[in-house]
Amino acid sequence: MIRVLVADDHGVVRKGLRLVLSEDPGLEIVGEACDGEQAVAMAETLAPAVVILDVAMPKRNGLQAAALITRSCPHTAILMLSMYSDEEYLLRAISAGAKGYLLKDSAEPDLIAAVRAVAAGKPFFTPVLNEALVASYVRKIQTDGLGDPYDALTEREKEVLQLLAHAKTSKEIAAQLQLSLHTVETHRTNLMQKLGLHSAAEVVLYAARKKLLV
């Protein structure tokens, strides 16, 4: 049973989320919060597997709440619900600890799949947003007249990139690939330099553009 906490300042939205989630008998809604402050307090008390957070909420917005929950409840996955489809908000959400990002106007068909994905430790971005990210990346390469820097990665660096995008730590990657921690850190540094990435959030965003989040 996957325990879910729903946080949104609109009662009608919470009711709609509850209705959709109730279609899956493997999901249990353990609480509802109407603002970011309450969401943080309830997450710490209830320890749900997943918290669905609206970006725009009173007292603490969803991004602030996500950062606090990530620090105090490291085993709780954050699924962000947002009306914003631009990359800036997506990057901020990932930086705050979100594992998934759904657009409000297209969340219903993907909600259950998104909850199950983030509960299993996998990133999930609404398909509409995924398509936009890919299109943006292709346009950038065409405009700059450059080759895809992904092609410059070694096969091992591609493996490490894929695991980093799925929120694996260097220690976990070292164990999975049977490498030393120093070797993994070297691959991580090299691939981020080649791709022009500067943070874990940017790694996830890049992987989403490249459709590596499978």
GROMACS .gro file of C-alpha atoms in nm, residues 41-120:
model
   80
   41ALA     CA    1   0.386   1.924   0.956
   42MET     CA    2   0.166   1.640   0.830
   43ALA     CA    3   0.448   1.486   0.626
   44GLU     CA    4   0.669   1.477   0.933
   45THR     CA    5   0.392   1.322   1.143
   46LEU     CA    6   0.244   1.076   0.893
   47ALA     CA    7   0.560   0.981   0.699
   48PRO     CA    8   0.376   0.915   0.369
   49ALA     CA    9   0.551   0.750   0.076
   50VAL     CA   10   0.441   1.034  -0.154
   51VAL     CA   11   0.335   1.395  -0.102
   52ILE     CA   12   0.146   1.566  -0.384
   53LEU     CA   13   0.221   1.938  -0.355
   54ASP     CA   14   0.059   2.228  -0.534
   55VAL     CA   15   0.322   2.486  -0.633
   56ALA     CA   16   0.111   2.788  -0.533
   57MET     CA   17  -0.009   2.761  -0.172
   58PRO     CA   18  -0.035   3.008   0.119
   59LYS     CA   19   0.202   3.026   0.419
   60ARG     CA   20   0.464   2.819   0.240
   61ASN     CA   21   0.450   2.760  -0.134
   62GLY     CA   22   0.502   2.414  -0.276
   63LEU     CA   23   0.869   2.470  -0.357
   64GLN     CA   24   0.947   2.579  -0.001
   65ALA     CA   25   0.745   2.292   0.143
   66ALA     CA   26   0.918   2.043  -0.089
   67ALA     CA   27   1.263   2.153   0.028
   68LEU     CA   28   1.165   2.120   0.395
   69ILE     CA   29   0.999   1.781   0.348
   70THR     CA   30   1.297   1.651   0.151
   71ARG     CA   31   1.530   1.743   0.438
   72SER     CA   32   1.312   1.614   0.724
   73CYS     CA   33   1.157   1.313   0.545
   74PRO     CA   34   1.423   1.181   0.303
   75HIS     CA   35   1.223   0.865   0.228
   76THR     CA   36   0.916   1.063   0.116
   77ALA     CA   37   0.889   1.135  -0.258
   78ILE     CA   38   0.756   1.471  -0.376
   79LEU     CA   39   0.519   1.496  -0.672
   80MET     CA   40   0.469   1.858  -0.774
   81LEU     CA   41   0.139   1.974  -0.919
   82SER     CA   42   0.172   2.297  -1.115
   83MET     CA   43   0.014   2.529  -1.368
   84TYR     CA   44   0.359   2.637  -1.489
   85SER     CA   45   0.505   2.454  -1.789
   86ASP     CA   46   0.830   2.648  -1.830
   87GLU     CA   47   1.170   2.495  -1.757
   88GLU     CA   48   1.250   2.746  -1.481
   89TYR     CA   49   0.976   2.614  -1.254
   90LEU     CA   50   1.064   2.255  -1.338
   91LEU     CA   51   1.429   2.316  -1.251
   92ARG     CA   52   1.330   2.488  -0.926
   93ALA     CA   53   1.101   2.198  -0.836
   94ILE     CA   54   1.374   1.941  -0.897
   95SER     CA   55   1.622   2.153  -0.699
   96ALA     CA   56   1.372   2.156  -0.410
   97GLY     CA   57   1.362   1.777  -0.413
   98ALA     CA   58   1.063   1.695  -0.636
   99LYS     CA   59   1.082   1.357  -0.812
  100GLY     CA   60   0.781   1.424  -1.035
  101TYR     CA   61   0.613   1.722  -1.200
  102LEU     CA   62   0.257   1.724  -1.334
  103LEU     CA   63   0.069   2.008  -1.503
  104LYS     CA   64  -0.267   2.069  -1.341
  105ASP     CA   65  -0.461   2.089  -1.666
  106SER     CA   66  -0.340   1.746  -1.779
  107ALA     CA   67  -0.274   1.567  -1.450
  108GLU     CA   68  -0.576   1.335  -1.431
  109PRO     CA   69  -0.471   1.065  -1.681
  110ASP     CA   70  -0.115   1.050  -1.545
  111LEU     CA   71  -0.170   1.097  -1.172
  112ILE     CA   72  -0.173   0.733  -1.062
  113ALA     CA   73   0.123   0.643  -1.284
  114ALA     CA   74   0.314   0.943  -1.149
  115VAL     CA   75   0.248   0.851  -0.785
  116ARG     CA   76   0.357   0.493  -0.843
  117ALA     CA   77   0.669   0.604  -1.031
  118VAL     CA   78   0.798   0.848  -0.769
  119ALA     CA   79   0.710   0.603  -0.490
  120ALA     CA   80   0.941   0.354  -0.665
   0.00000   0.00000   0.00000
